[in-house]
Amino acid sequence: MDLLSVQINDFLHYVGVNDRDTGLFENLWPLTNGVSYNSYLITAEKTALLDTVKISKLSDFKSKLQAALQGRDLDYLVIHHMEPDHSGAISTIMDLYPNVQLVGNKRTIGFLNDFYGITENIIEVKDKDSLDLGDRSLEFYTTPMVHWPESMVSYEPKSKILFSQDAFGGFGALDGTIFDDEINMDFYSSEIRRYFSNIVGKFSKPIQSALKKLSGLEISMVCPVHGPVWRKNPEKIIELYDKWSKHEVKDGVVVVYASMYGNTQKMAEIVARELAEQGIKNIKVFDVSKTHESYILNEIWEYKGLILGSCTYNNYMFPMMTQLVNVLEMNNLQNHILGVFGSFSWSGGAVKALKEFGEKGKYDLLSTVVETKCSATDEDIQGLQELAKEMAEKLKGE
């Protein structure tokens, strides 16, 4: 009996692995709860492996694959996405199964050569091409820039299963659970949104194009390469990705500050208290020096209001605030109201930089701006309260 892989149905096996060792996804985003690398095996008249895993998890992956194959040869390896956390084991698979044929689109073929020097045993597929597996088949749909140029998905029409590569994925190792109906989504919902905001959110327009292309498909299950398999309610994750990629936000305010000696922090506390006085219930306050931008970006993607405050450091924003602003610029956020404040000791610069950021981005920039010298005066406190009131009025008005 195969106790290593998980049998999804009579022809499909889950052969993915968990990674609880890696500290940073893409060596950038924290993996507090780990991550899964999902791979799937179709055992029809022909066998097809859908994506591989990160090379550091090869041993577990190989054992699961061999158990699921039960001595059969591997006919095809379908490559939906060439990022190394999914393509890292391709060369090993080719060594284990010399007859395997790799399936990918034109851009995939270029990456295969560039990453691994692979140029043979490749089947090129185009948009809406089909791969015959006997009693099953796969239809391919290119989804460029979701979130690499070669990204594509495949669809098994008989079972109506969508293999969606990085789309519809999420952070978090799968703690014994694989499917959405096995999981307490309270544990996973924030990590799924954090994955979206950190990894694919910047490609929201291509995501919308992909959703439109796939809208005619009847989908009974979504099998992504990270996070849970959506077999009970695949509409849920599709709806969430649609909402997030449209930059739909909820009422609430994220206040982020950078402070060296506490003066700018006090300004942030005044703003947050006044927001509460004005009836705003969803308020999140972050010290950018203590909370990684991954988590801050996740909350900003959820709420409409954003207030940034920074002390001046070398005539500019504090370095950690500069990093957060760079991340926000990269993600091209929309539908947000932005307020700014800051402080300086002898020479300003932070508030000016924050205003310039707001003016060149797609933000509704509040007119009230507060810049404090050293520590807040009574007049500054009134200005901060006015900033919060203006934000609350905007939120209520919309």
PDB file of N, CA, C and O in Angstrom, residues 323-382:
ATOM      1  N   GLN A 323      12.722  51.083   2.225  1.00  0.00           N
ATOM      2  CA  GLN A 323      12.534  49.738   1.681  1.00  0.00           C
ATOM      3  C   GLN A 323      11.048  49.427   1.496  1.00  0.00           C
ATOM      4  O   GLN A 323      10.632  48.890   0.459  1.00  0.00           O
ATOM      5  N   LEU A 324      10.225  49.786   2.479  1.00  0.00           N
ATOM      6  CA  LEU A 324       8.789  49.548   2.347  1.00  0.00           C
ATOM      7  C   LEU A 324       8.214  50.327   1.166  1.00  0.00           C
ATOM      8  O   LEU A 324       7.432  49.788   0.375  1.00  0.00           O
ATOM      9  N   VAL A 325       8.599  51.587   1.032  1.00  0.00           N
ATOM     10  CA  VAL A 325       8.114  52.409  -0.078  1.00  0.00           C
ATOM     11  C   VAL A 325       8.530  51.809  -1.416  1.00  0.00           C
ATOM     12  O   VAL A 325       7.745  51.786  -2.376  1.00  0.00           O
ATOM     13  N   ASN A 326       9.747  51.285  -1.483  1.00  0.00           N
ATOM     14  CA  ASN A 326      10.194  50.626  -2.717  1.00  0.00           C
ATOM     15  C   ASN A 326       9.308  49.423  -3.054  1.00  0.00           C
ATOM     16  O   ASN A 326       8.951  49.199  -4.213  1.00  0.00           O
ATOM     17  N   VAL A 327       8.948  48.648  -2.028  1.00  0.00           N
ATOM     18  CA  VAL A 327       8.073  47.489  -2.241  1.00  0.00           C
ATOM     19  C   VAL A 327       6.691  47.941  -2.709  1.00  0.00           C
ATOM     20  O   VAL A 327       6.095  47.340  -3.609  1.00  0.00           O
ATOM     21  N   LEU A 328       6.183  49.011  -2.123  1.00  0.00           N
ATOM     22  CA  LEU A 328       4.869  49.517  -2.523  1.00  0.00           C
ATOM     23  C   LEU A 328       4.893  50.030  -3.959  1.00  0.00           C
ATOM     24  O   LEU A 328       3.952  49.797  -4.729  1.00  0.00           O
ATOM     25  N   GLU A 329       5.958  50.716  -4.327  1.00  0.00           N
ATOM     26  CA  GLU A 329       6.081  51.191  -5.711  1.00  0.00           C
ATOM     27  C   GLU A 329       6.128  50.017  -6.687  1.00  0.00           C
ATOM     28  O   GLU A 329       5.509  50.056  -7.750  1.00  0.00           O
ATOM     29  N   MET A 330       6.840  48.971  -6.326  1.00  0.00           N
ATOM     30  CA  MET A 330       6.964  47.800  -7.179  1.00  0.00           C
ATOM     31  C   MET A 330       5.610  47.139  -7.406  1.00  0.00           C
ATOM     32  O   MET A 330       5.326  46.609  -8.477  1.00  0.00           O
ATOM     33  N   ASN A 331       4.749  47.189  -6.397  1.00  0.00           N
ATOM     34  CA  ASN A 331       3.456  46.508  -6.486  1.00  0.00           C
ATOM     35  C   ASN A 331       2.365  47.359  -7.123  1.00  0.00           C
ATOM     36  O   ASN A 331       1.269  46.854  -7.373  1.00  0.00           O
ATOM     37  N   ASN A 332       2.631  48.647  -7.349  1.00  0.00           N
ATOM     38  CA  ASN A 332       1.695  49.500  -8.082  1.00  0.00           C
ATOM     39  C   ASN A 332       0.291  49.430  -7.492  1.00  0.00           C
ATOM     40  O   ASN A 332      -0.705  49.213  -8.184  1.00  0.00           O
ATOM     41  N   LEU A 333       0.217  49.630  -6.174  1.00  0.00           N
ATOM     42  CA  LEU A 333      -1.063  49.546  -5.474  1.00  0.00           C
ATOM     43  C   LEU A 333      -2.043  50.602  -5.966  1.00  0.00           C
ATOM     44  O   LEU A 333      -1.658  51.711  -6.336  1.00  0.00           O
ATOM     45  N   GLN A 334      -3.333  50.247  -5.931  1.00  0.00           N
ATOM     46  CA  GLN A 334      -4.390  51.139  -6.383  1.00  0.00           C
ATOM     47  C   GLN A 334      -5.513  51.163  -5.353  1.00  0.00           C
ATOM     48  O   GLN A 334      -5.558  50.335  -4.445  1.00  0.00           O
ATOM     49  N   ASN A 335      -6.415  52.140  -5.515  1.00  0.00           N
ATOM     50  CA  ASN A 335      -7.603  52.258  -4.663  1.00  0.00           C
ATOM     51  C   ASN A 335      -7.268  52.487  -3.198  1.00  0.00           C
ATOM     52  O   ASN A 335      -7.959  51.995  -2.308  1.00  0.00           O
ATOM     53  N   HIS A 336      -6.204  53.239  -2.930  1.00  0.00           N
ATOM     54  CA  HIS A 336      -5.812  53.526  -1.554  1.00  0.00           C
ATOM     55  C   HIS A 336      -5.812  55.030  -1.289  1.00  0.00           C
ATOM     56  O   HIS A 336      -5.441  55.825  -2.151  1.00  0.00           O
ATOM     57  N   ILE A 337      -6.208  55.396  -0.070  1.00  0.00           N
ATOM     58  CA  ILE A 337      -6.078  56.756   0.431  1.00  0.00           C
ATOM     59  C   ILE A 337      -4.790  56.808   1.237  1.00  0.00           C
ATOM     60  O   ILE A 337      -4.543  55.942   2.092  1.00  0.00           O
ATOM     61  N   LEU A 338      -3.965  57.812   0.988  1.00  0.00           N
ATOM     62  CA  LEU A 338      -2.657  57.895   1.637  1.00  0.00           C
ATOM     63  C   LEU A 338      -2.515  59.186   2.436  1.00  0.00           C
ATOM     64  O   LEU A 338      -2.810  60.279   1.940  1.00  0.00           O
ATOM     65  N   GLY A 339      -2.059  59.035   3.672  1.00  0.00           N
ATOM     66  CA  GLY A 339      -1.679  60.169   4.501  1.00  0.00           C
ATOM     67  C   GLY A 339      -0.234  60.037   4.922  1.00  0.00           C
ATOM     68  O   GLY A 339       0.277  58.915   5.059  1.00  0.00           O
ATOM     69  N   VAL A 340       0.452  61.169   5.116  1.00  0.00           N
ATOM     70  CA  VAL A 340       1.865  61.121   5.497  1.00  0.00           C
ATOM     71  C   VAL A 340       2.138  62.101   6.631  1.00  0.00           C
ATOM     72  O   VAL A 340       1.485  63.146   6.766  1.00  0.00           O
ATOM     73  N   PHE A 341       3.104  61.752   7.450  1.00  0.00           N
ATOM     74  CA  PHE A 341       3.598  62.625   8.503  1.00  0.00           C
ATOM     75  C   PHE A 341       5.039  62.238   8.785  1.00  0.00           C
ATOM     76  O   PHE A 341       5.538  61.212   8.289  1.00  0.00           O
ATOM     77  N   GLY A 342       5.729  63.054   9.578  1.00  0.00           N
ATOM     78  CA  GLY A 342       7.112  62.723   9.892  1.00  0.00           C
ATOM     79  C   GLY A 342       7.751  63.736  10.817  1.00  0.00           C
ATOM     80  O   GLY A 342       7.113  64.698  11.261  1.00  0.00           O
ATOM     81  N   SER A 343       9.029  63.508  11.085  1.00  0.00           N
ATOM     82  CA  SER A 343       9.759  64.361  12.013  1.00  0.00           C
ATOM     83  C   SER A 343      11.205  64.531  11.546  1.00  0.00           C
ATOM     84  O   SER A 343      11.706  63.768  10.721  1.00  0.00           O
ATOM     85  N   PHE A 344      11.839  65.560  12.090  1.00  0.00           N
ATOM     86  CA  PHE A 344      13.254  65.784  11.827  1.00  0.00           C
ATOM     87  C   PHE A 344      13.847  66.502  13.034  1.00  0.00           C
ATOM     88  O   PHE A 344      13.122  67.044  13.878  1.00  0.00           O
ATOM     89  N   SER A 345      15.173  66.522  13.110  1.00  0.00           N
ATOM     90  CA  SER A 345      15.849  67.199  14.213  1.00  0.00           C
ATOM     91  C   SER A 345      16.460  68.519  13.767  1.00  0.00           C
ATOM     92  O   SER A 345      16.226  69.558  14.363  1.00  0.00           O
ATOM     93  N   TRP A 346      17.289  68.473  12.719  1.00  0.00           N
ATOM     94  CA  TRP A 346      17.907  69.716  12.246  1.00  0.00           C
ATOM     95  C   TRP A 346      17.714  69.954  10.754  1.00  0.00           C
ATOM     96  O   TRP A 346      17.791  71.070  10.289  1.00  0.00           O
ATOM     97  N   SER A 347      17.439  68.910  10.003  1.00  0.00           N
ATOM     98  CA  SER A 347      17.228  69.060   8.569  1.00  0.00           C
ATOM     99  C   SER A 347      16.218  68.020   8.127  1.00  0.00           C
ATOM    100  O   SER A 347      16.370  66.830   8.435  1.00  0.00           O
ATOM    101  N   GLY A 348      15.182  68.458   7.411  1.00  0.00           N
ATOM    102  CA  GLY A 348      14.122  67.551   7.003  1.00  0.00           C
ATOM    103  C   GLY A 348      14.468  66.733   5.770  1.00  0.00           C
ATOM    104  O   GLY A 348      15.590  66.738   5.287  1.00  0.00           O
ATOM    105  N   GLY A 349      13.466  66.036   5.267  1.00  0.00           N
ATOM    106  CA  GLY A 349      13.649  65.220   4.072  1.00  0.00           C
ATOM    107  C   GLY A 349      12.678  64.061   3.997  1.00  0.00           C
ATOM    108  O   GLY A 349      12.236  63.677   2.912  1.00  0.00           O
ATOM    109  N   ALA A 350      12.303  63.474   5.136  1.00  0.00           N
ATOM    110  CA  ALA A 350      11.443  62.291   5.128  1.00  0.00           C
ATOM    111  C   ALA A 350      10.047  62.614   4.609  1.00  0.00           C
ATOM    112  O   ALA A 350       9.502  61.906   3.750  1.00  0.00           O
ATOM    113  N   VAL A 351       9.448  63.683   5.129  1.00  0.00           N
ATOM    114  CA  VAL A 351       8.084  64.035   4.720  1.00  0.00           C
ATOM    115  C   VAL A 351       8.047  64.405   3.242  1.00  0.00           C
ATOM    116  O   VAL A 351       7.130  64.008   2.505  1.00  0.00           O
ATOM    117  N   LYS A 352       9.041  65.155   2.788  1.00  0.00           N
ATOM    118  CA  LYS A 352       9.112  65.510   1.380  1.00  0.00           C
ATOM    119  C   LYS A 352       9.149  64.260   0.506  1.00  0.00           C
ATOM    120  O   LYS A 352       8.444  64.167  -0.510  1.00  0.00           O
ATOM    121  N   ALA A 353       9.950  63.271   0.892  1.00  0.00           N
ATOM    122  CA  ALA A 353      10.060  62.030   0.118  1.00  0.00           C
ATOM    123  C   ALA A 353       8.751  61.246   0.143  1.00  0.00           C
ATOM    124  O   ALA A 353       8.334  60.678  -0.874  1.00  0.00           O
ATOM    125  N   LEU A 354       8.083  61.215   1.290  1.00  0.00           N
ATOM    126  CA  LEU A 354       6.810  60.506   1.379  1.00  0.00           C
ATOM    127  C   LEU A 354       5.744  61.173   0.507  1.00  0.00           C
ATOM    128  O   LEU A 354       4.943  60.501  -0.152  1.00  0.00           O
ATOM    129  N   LYS A 355       5.730  62.503   0.495  1.00  0.00           N
ATOM    130  CA  LYS A 355       4.780  63.216  -0.359  1.00  0.00           C
ATOM    131  C   LYS A 355       5.054  62.927  -1.829  1.00  0.00           C
ATOM    132  O   LYS A 355       4.126  62.696  -2.612  1.00  0.00           O
ATOM    133  N   GLU A 356       6.318  62.933  -2.215  1.00  0.00           N
ATOM    134  CA  GLU A 356       6.666  62.645  -3.612  1.00  0.00           C
ATOM    135  C   GLU A 356       6.237  61.234  -3.999  1.00  0.00           C
ATOM    136  O   GLU A 356       5.752  61.004  -5.113  1.00  0.00           O
ATOM    137  N   PHE A 357       6.413  60.296  -3.082  1.00  0.00           N
ATOM    138  CA  PHE A 357       5.960  58.925  -3.329  1.00  0.00           C
ATOM    139  C   PHE A 357       4.457  58.897  -3.581  1.00  0.00           C
ATOM    140  O   PHE A 357       3.971  58.250  -4.521  1.00  0.00           O
ATOM    141  N   GLY A 358       3.696  59.594  -2.736  1.00  0.00           N
ATOM    142  CA  GLY A 358       2.245  59.609  -2.889  1.00  0.00           C
ATOM    143  C   GLY A 358       1.784  60.293  -4.155  1.00  0.00           C
ATOM    144  O   GLY A 358       0.823  59.855  -4.799  1.00  0.00           O
ATOM    145  N   GLU A 359       2.480  61.347  -4.541  1.00  0.00           N
ATOM    146  CA  GLU A 359       2.074  62.118  -5.716  1.00  0.00           C
ATOM    147  C   GLU A 359       2.328  61.388  -7.021  1.00  0.00           C
ATOM    148  O   GLU A 359       1.564  61.528  -7.978  1.00  0.00           O
ATOM    149  N   LYS A 360       3.361  60.585  -7.064  1.00  0.00           N
ATOM    150  CA  LYS A 360       3.652  59.869  -8.309  1.00  0.00           C
ATOM    151  C   LYS A 360       2.978  58.510  -8.389  1.00  0.00           C
ATOM    152  O   LYS A 360       2.945  57.886  -9.452  1.00  0.00           O
ATOM    153  N   GLY A 361       2.427  58.044  -7.272  1.00  0.00           N
ATOM    154  CA  GLY A 361       1.705  56.780  -7.272  1.00  0.00           C
ATOM    155  C   GLY A 361       0.223  56.993  -7.512  1.00  0.00           C
ATOM    156  O   GLY A 361      -0.251  58.120  -7.669  1.00  0.00           O
ATOM    157  N   LYS A 362      -0.535  55.909  -7.541  1.00  0.00           N
ATOM    158  CA  LYS A 362      -1.974  55.983  -7.782  1.00  0.00           C
ATOM    159  C   LYS A 362      -2.720  56.045  -6.452  1.00  0.00           C
ATOM    160  O   LYS A 362      -3.550  55.199  -6.131  1.00  0.00           O
ATOM    161  N   TYR A 363      -2.393  57.085  -5.663  1.00  0.00           N
ATOM    162  CA  TYR A 363      -2.971  57.252  -4.344  1.00  0.00           C
ATOM    163  C   TYR A 363      -3.842  58.504  -4.303  1.00  0.00           C
ATOM    164  O   TYR A 363      -3.578  59.489  -4.997  1.00  0.00           O
ATOM    165  N   ASP A 364      -4.857  58.459  -3.459  1.00  0.00           N
ATOM    166  CA  ASP A 364      -5.638  59.645  -3.114  1.00  0.00           C
ATOM    167  C   ASP A 364      -4.929  60.260  -1.909  1.00  0.00           C
ATOM    168  O   ASP A 364      -5.130  59.835  -0.774  1.00  0.00           O
ATOM    169  N   LEU A 365      -4.080  61.252  -2.155  1.00  0.00           N
ATOM    170  CA  LEU A 365      -3.205  61.810  -1.119  1.00  0.00           C
ATOM    171  C   LEU A 365      -3.955  62.852  -0.304  1.00  0.00           C
ATOM    172  O   LEU A 365      -4.505  63.822  -0.846  1.00  0.00           O
ATOM    173  N   LEU A 366      -3.985  62.665   1.016  1.00  0.00           N
ATOM    174  CA  LEU A 366      -4.650  63.603   1.909  1.00  0.00           C
ATOM    175  C   LEU A 366      -3.924  64.945   1.924  1.00  0.00           C
ATOM    176  O   LEU A 366      -2.691  65.000   1.835  1.00  0.00           O
ATOM    177  N   SER A 367      -4.696  66.005   2.069  1.00  0.00           N
ATOM    178  CA  SER A 367      -4.096  67.346   2.050  1.00  0.00           C
ATOM    179  C   SER A 367      -3.371  67.678   3.352  1.00  0.00           C
ATOM    180  O   SER A 367      -2.424  68.463   3.360  1.00  0.00           O
ATOM    181  N   THR A 368      -3.813  67.090   4.456  1.00  0.00           N
ATOM    182  CA  THR A 368      -3.182  67.371   5.747  1.00  0.00           C
ATOM    183  C   THR A 368      -1.868  66.615   5.859  1.00  0.00           C
ATOM    184  O   THR A 368      -1.843  65.379   5.772  1.00  0.00           O
ATOM    185  N   VAL A 369      -0.792  67.350   6.043  1.00  0.00           N
ATOM    186  CA  VAL A 369       0.541  66.756   6.202  1.00  0.00           C
ATOM    187  C   VAL A 369       1.172  67.379   7.446  1.00  0.00           C
ATOM    188  O   VAL A 369       1.137  68.602   7.617  1.00  0.00           O
ATOM    189  N   VAL A 370       1.732  66.553   8.305  1.00  0.00           N
ATOM    190  CA  VAL A 370       2.315  67.050   9.549  1.00  0.00           C
ATOM    191  C   VAL A 370       3.797  66.720   9.581  1.00  0.00           C
ATOM    192  O   VAL A 370       4.184  65.550   9.421  1.00  0.00           O
ATOM    193  N   GLU A 371       4.625  67.756   9.779  1.00  0.00           N
ATOM    194  CA  GLU A 371       6.069  67.562   9.920  1.00  0.00           C
ATOM    195  C   GLU A 371       6.529  68.214  11.227  1.00  0.00           C
ATOM    196  O   GLU A 371       6.366  69.423  11.405  1.00  0.00           O
ATOM    197  N   THR A 372       7.053  67.418  12.119  1.00  0.00           N
ATOM    198  CA  THR A 372       7.431  67.858  13.453  1.00  0.00           C
ATOM    199  C   THR A 372       8.939  68.026  13.563  1.00  0.00           C
ATOM    200  O   THR A 372       9.703  67.179  13.066  1.00  0.00           O
ATOM    201  N   LYS A 373       9.355  69.105  14.244  1.00  0.00           N
ATOM    202  CA  LYS A 373      10.766  69.262  14.583  1.00  0.00           C
ATOM    203  C   LYS A 373      10.983  68.719  15.987  1.00  0.00           C
ATOM    204  O   LYS A 373      10.401  69.218  16.956  1.00  0.00           O
ATOM    205  N   CYS A 374      11.792  67.663  16.059  1.00  0.00           N
ATOM    206  CA  CYS A 374      12.125  66.985  17.322  1.00  0.00           C
ATOM    207  C   CYS A 374      10.902  66.277  17.903  1.00  0.00           C
ATOM    208  O   CYS A 374      10.681  65.116  17.609  1.00  0.00           O
ATOM    209  N   SER A 375      10.101  66.945  18.732  1.00  0.00           N
ATOM    210  CA  SER A 375       8.927  66.289  19.301  1.00  0.00           C
ATOM    211  C   SER A 375       7.689  67.126  19.027  1.00  0.00           C
ATOM    212  O   SER A 375       7.759  68.353  18.843  1.00  0.00           O
ATOM    213  N   ALA A 376       6.542  66.473  19.013  1.00  0.00           N
ATOM    214  CA  ALA A 376       5.301  67.112  18.599  1.00  0.00           C
ATOM    215  C   ALA A 376       4.854  68.184  19.576  1.00  0.00           C
ATOM    216  O   ALA A 376       4.789  67.971  20.797  1.00  0.00           O
ATOM    217  N   THR A 377       4.524  69.352  19.058  1.00  0.00           N
ATOM    218  CA  THR A 377       3.933  70.438  19.833  1.00  0.00           C
ATOM    219  C   THR A 377       2.421  70.258  19.876  1.00  0.00           C
ATOM    220  O   THR A 377       1.859  69.378  19.209  1.00  0.00           O
ATOM    221  N   ASP A 378       1.751  71.109  20.638  1.00  0.00           N
ATOM    222  CA  ASP A 378       0.288  71.064  20.674  1.00  0.00           C
ATOM    223  C   ASP A 378      -0.284  71.275  19.272  1.00  0.00           C
ATOM    224  O   ASP A 378      -1.265  70.638  18.880  1.00  0.00           O
ATOM    225  N   GLU A 379       0.349  72.187  18.527  1.00  0.00           N
ATOM    226  CA  GLU A 379      -0.117  72.438  17.154  1.00  0.00           C
ATOM    227  C   GLU A 379       0.076  71.206  16.278  1.00  0.00           C
ATOM    228  O   GLU A 379      -0.786  70.874  15.459  1.00  0.00           O
ATOM    229  N   ASP A 380       1.204  70.521  16.470  1.00  0.00           N
ATOM    230  CA  ASP A 380       1.446  69.293  15.702  1.00  0.00           C
ATOM    231  C   ASP A 380       0.416  68.229  16.047  1.00  0.00           C
ATOM    232  O   ASP A 380      -0.077  67.509  15.165  1.00  0.00           O
ATOM    233  N   ILE A 381       0.088  68.112  17.332  1.00  0.00           N
ATOM    234  CA  ILE A 381      -0.895  67.119  17.766  1.00  0.00           C
ATOM    235  C   ILE A 381      -2.243  67.395  17.118  1.00  0.00           C
ATOM    236  O   ILE A 381      -2.927  66.479  16.634  1.00  0.00           O
ATOM    237  N   GLN A 382      -2.630  68.669  17.069  1.00  0.00           N
ATOM    238  CA  GLN A 382      -3.874  69.023  16.400  1.00  0.00           C
ATOM    239  C   GLN A 382      -3.817  68.664  14.915  1.00  0.00           C
ATOM    240  O   GLN A 382      -4.805  68.193  14.333  1.00  0.00           O
TER     241      GLN A 382
END
